[in-house]
C-alpha positions as MATLAB code, in Angstrom:
seq = 'MHKEKNSMRDVPRTPGYVDTSYLQAAADLVQPIKKRSYELLRIAPNQSVLDVGCGPGIDTLAMAGLVGPQGRVLGLDADPEMVEIAQTRTERAGLTERVEHRQGDAANLPLESRTFDACRSERLFIHLGDPSRALGEMRRVARPGAWIVLVDSDWGSLSIDSPHVGIERRLARFRAEQLLSNGYSGRQLFRLFKESGLTQIEVEAWPVVIAGDGQLLRYLTKLDEVERKALEAGVMTDAEVATWRQGLEYAERQGAAFCSMNLVLAAGRVPKT';
ca = [
      78.929   83.664  101.860;
      82.093   85.713  101.997;
      83.958   85.814  105.399;
      85.285   89.030  103.808;
      83.119   90.479  101.328;
      86.064   91.717   99.241;
      88.585   88.567   99.446;
      87.668   85.730   96.949;
      90.287   83.500   98.919;
      87.908   83.230  101.494;
      84.705   82.100   99.629;
      84.018   78.829  101.013;
      82.914   76.101   98.498;
      81.494   72.639   99.284;
      83.873   70.008   97.307;
      82.341   67.975   95.099;
      79.017   69.469   94.962;
      77.137   69.560   91.609;
      73.477   70.718   91.264;
      72.060   68.114   89.184;
      69.694   70.738   87.258;
      72.963   72.455   85.972;
      74.141   69.317   84.496;
      70.918   69.081   82.570;
      71.084   72.460   81.572;
      74.564   71.877   80.018;
      73.221   68.906   78.452;
      70.093   70.675   76.835;
      72.799   73.639   75.566;
      74.992   71.101   73.450;
      71.981   68.479   72.489;
      71.444   70.140   69.093;
      75.165   70.093   67.996;
      75.363   66.280   69.276;
      72.376   65.396   66.907;
      74.036   67.460   64.060;
      77.414   65.567   64.558;
      75.466   62.012   64.500;
      73.920   63.273   61.105;
      77.413   64.470   59.829;
      78.928   60.823   60.590;
      76.278   59.461   57.946;
      76.179   56.305   60.329;
      74.176   53.471   58.558;
      72.995   50.059   60.182;
      75.502   47.307   60.844;
      78.418   49.890   60.917;
      81.403   50.102   63.320;
      81.457   53.506   65.084;
      84.441   55.031   67.410;
      84.006   57.897   69.944;
      87.116   59.161   71.315;
      86.917   60.682   74.648;
      83.633   59.119   75.393;
      83.197   60.287   79.013;
      80.113   58.548   80.463;
      78.816   56.981   77.179;
      76.009   59.590   76.316;
      76.770   59.566   72.702;
      77.915   56.061   72.622;
      74.482   55.073   73.815;
      72.763   57.344   71.419;
      74.573   56.137   68.418;
      73.785   52.463   69.267;
      70.180   52.939   68.056;
      71.817   54.347   64.529;
      74.042   51.467   64.066;
      71.202   48.873   64.983;
      71.364   45.254   66.586;
      74.099   44.009   64.138;
      76.321   47.210   64.513;
      78.946   48.114   67.073;
      79.770   51.225   69.043;
      83.122   51.612   70.901;
      83.625   54.099   73.121;
      87.457   55.160   74.510;
      88.352   57.309   77.358;
      91.564   57.802   79.414;
      89.965   57.923   82.428;
      88.955   54.759   84.098;
      86.208   56.011   86.100;
      84.459   57.375   83.195;
      85.156   53.813   81.363;
      83.493   52.270   84.346;
      80.580   54.577   84.615;
      79.890   54.178   80.691;
      79.921   50.716   80.784;
      77.679   50.611   83.823;
      75.192   52.485   81.896;
      75.208   50.496   78.777;
      74.487   47.324   80.944;
      71.577   49.068   82.584;
      70.408   49.771   79.024;
      70.764   46.502   77.668;
      72.964   47.284   74.814;
      76.300   45.412   75.808;
      76.039   43.519   72.545;
      76.556   46.353   70.408;
      78.371   48.893   72.849;
      81.447   48.693   74.602;
      83.859   50.981   76.239;
      87.566   50.682   77.133;
      90.226   52.938   78.604;
      92.399   54.104   75.958;
      95.009   57.024   74.862;
      93.714   59.469   72.028;
      97.371   59.940   71.009;
      97.963   56.138   70.616;
      94.648   54.410   70.020;
      94.979   50.480   71.099;
      93.085   49.636   67.685;
      93.951   48.153   64.592;
      93.941   50.360   61.367;
      91.129   50.777   58.937;
      88.620   49.190   61.374;
      85.679   51.746   61.853;
      83.185   53.256   59.172;
      83.020   56.695   61.410;
      84.970   58.049   64.143;
      83.743   61.086   66.353;
      85.075   63.098   69.052;
      83.379   65.915   71.182;
      85.282   68.416   73.447;
      88.405   66.417   73.883;
      91.028   68.323   71.705;
      90.961   71.384   74.062;
      92.481   68.934   76.747;
      95.434   67.562   74.355;
      98.886   69.121   73.773;
      99.174   67.481   70.286;
      95.755   67.422   68.622;
      97.122   66.729   65.174;
      98.488   63.376   66.567;
      94.958   62.445   67.983;
      93.215   63.246   64.476;
      96.150   61.285   62.835;
      95.135   58.320   64.913;
      91.312   58.861   64.237;
      92.028   58.696   60.590;
      94.307   55.662   60.926;
      91.706   53.259   62.344;
      89.255   54.627   59.997;
      88.431   52.666   56.634;
      88.780   54.520   53.641;
      85.564   56.454   52.877;
      84.707   56.861   56.513;
      83.852   60.223   57.981;
      85.455   62.054   60.962;
      83.675   64.505   62.979;
      84.767   66.589   65.620;
      83.269   68.974   67.975;
      85.328   71.324   70.036;
      85.319   74.587   71.844;
      86.702   77.838   71.020;
      87.380   79.474   74.444;
      88.776   82.550   72.885;
      85.210   83.263   71.943;
      83.804   83.480   75.308;
      82.371   86.840   75.970;
      80.660   87.444   79.390;
      78.564   90.930   79.649;
      80.382   92.931   82.332;
      80.735   96.861   82.766;
      84.544   95.736   83.553;
      85.390   94.723   80.091;
      89.255   94.853   80.897;
      88.972   92.234   83.499;
      86.549   90.183   81.549;
      89.129   89.995   78.642;
      91.823   89.266   81.148;
      89.824   86.422   82.576;
      88.805   85.051   79.448;
      92.387   85.138   77.939;
      93.737   83.264   81.096;
      91.268   80.624   80.714;
      92.059   79.846   77.195;
      95.603   79.774   77.580;
      96.459   78.893   81.094;
      93.907   76.513   82.468;
      93.496   74.306   79.268;
      96.079   72.500   77.177;
      94.439   73.841   74.030;
      91.893   76.416   74.489;
      91.599   77.584   70.988;
      91.063   74.260   69.662;
      87.590   74.897   68.066;
      89.102   77.374   65.570;
      91.931   75.045   64.798;
      89.647   72.342   63.298;
      89.575   73.199   59.699;
      93.519   73.751   59.527;
      93.790   70.460   61.581;
      91.304   68.499   58.774;
      93.130   70.171   55.738;
      96.841   69.119   57.099;
      95.562   65.689   57.645;
      94.405   65.297   54.112;
      90.699   64.611   54.607;
      88.399   65.723   51.933;
      84.730   66.965   51.699;
      85.299   69.220   54.738;
      82.606   70.905   56.370;
      82.760   73.357   58.981;
      79.944   74.876   61.470;
      79.982   77.305   64.453;
      77.307   76.589   66.854;
      76.949   79.563   69.272;
      76.391   78.474   73.211;
      74.280   81.334   74.777;
      73.269   81.654   78.560;
      71.033   84.419   79.316;
      69.356   85.330   82.480;
      71.169   82.682   84.777;
      73.750   83.845   86.568;
      74.614   80.685   88.576;
      74.404   78.537   85.464;
      76.813   81.088   83.834;
      79.082   80.681   86.666;
      78.905   76.471   86.604;
      79.335   76.277   82.994;
      82.280   78.759   82.598;
      83.663   77.274   86.005;
      84.048   81.093   86.947;
      85.045   79.986   90.642;
      87.645   78.117   89.535;
      89.178   80.707   86.955;
      88.681   83.603   89.523;
      90.839   81.609   92.135;
      93.701   80.483   90.071;
      93.926   84.171   88.550;
      94.177   85.112   91.804;
      97.162   82.477   92.636;
      98.741   83.322   89.451;
      98.807   87.199   90.171;
      96.688   87.778   87.144;
      94.078   89.467   89.305;
      94.194   91.192   92.501;
      91.454   90.718   95.354;
      89.970   94.142   94.510;
      89.614   93.446   90.684;
      87.830   90.200   91.554;
      85.488   91.633   94.079;
      84.526   94.529   91.423;
      84.148   91.914   88.683;
      81.831   89.967   90.810;
      79.838   92.859   91.948;
      79.036   93.430   88.336;
      77.907   89.809   87.704;
      75.855   89.858   90.963;
      74.066   93.022   89.955;
      73.405   91.378   86.322;
      72.083   88.278   88.090;
      69.822   90.183   90.380;
      68.300   91.942   87.466;
      67.892   88.417   85.462;
      70.592   90.129   82.666;
      73.344   87.502   83.169;
      74.671   86.918   79.688;
      77.567   84.982   78.069;
      78.134   83.411   74.781;
      80.716   81.135   73.059;
      81.148   78.931   70.043;
      81.456   75.382   69.537;
      82.679   74.560   65.970;
      82.083   71.179   64.337;
      84.139   69.908   61.373;
      83.270   66.812   59.297;
      85.650   65.154   56.824;
      85.925   62.415   54.823;
      89.023   59.706   54.654;
      89.836   59.373   50.938;
      88.797   56.169   49.394;
      92.191   55.638   47.727;
];
């Protein structure tokens, strides 16, 4: 695998390769919080629901069953490729009469005010430099009495079991602060909801745990990218990364690889008056 065992810069990777079993494992890990977010939206038949940052349409298609044949689900995403994928999946599911996907900016939603009965977003705010503006836009397009539900990651809570705690903490902080626009977004949701004037606020923390599968751990935490960019930034040395990886590889051989992180779910209601 390594041209030189002690140099992470020389580790070859196959561009674009994704093990589909990892994708399914990732989906399984977050499925319970997805279902919980639908519950807190209080979706009823015939309602209009907005999903901001919809990605490939996993949640829009799931919520189509909740709004019923006369309801409407709209997914927005800044990435035109994701919108195309989501719309293709919608067509294959035969749901084009009630589910639509469009390209759009979360900070400037191309939608009329007071249009939706429920608004949702999942793991979007980690990518936003101004999350309060995006939440303000969601509140603007929501009708009075509508529920807004956000799910986001707190990458500051990432914890990977390693005998090299100093290196682990340095990598975790580098990931949260340098590789994401808003790596601490999960912990900010309660404050953002309060500042936006939403009412009946509920907040829940959902731990995501990976135990025993070192390759899944690396995939979901994007450790290859984190280590490479930490080296490029001078945050780590080749020797430190080699030491760090040896510890993780030993844990993987023992079936003892472990990490955890919190996802935070917040629900709030737009005042009726």
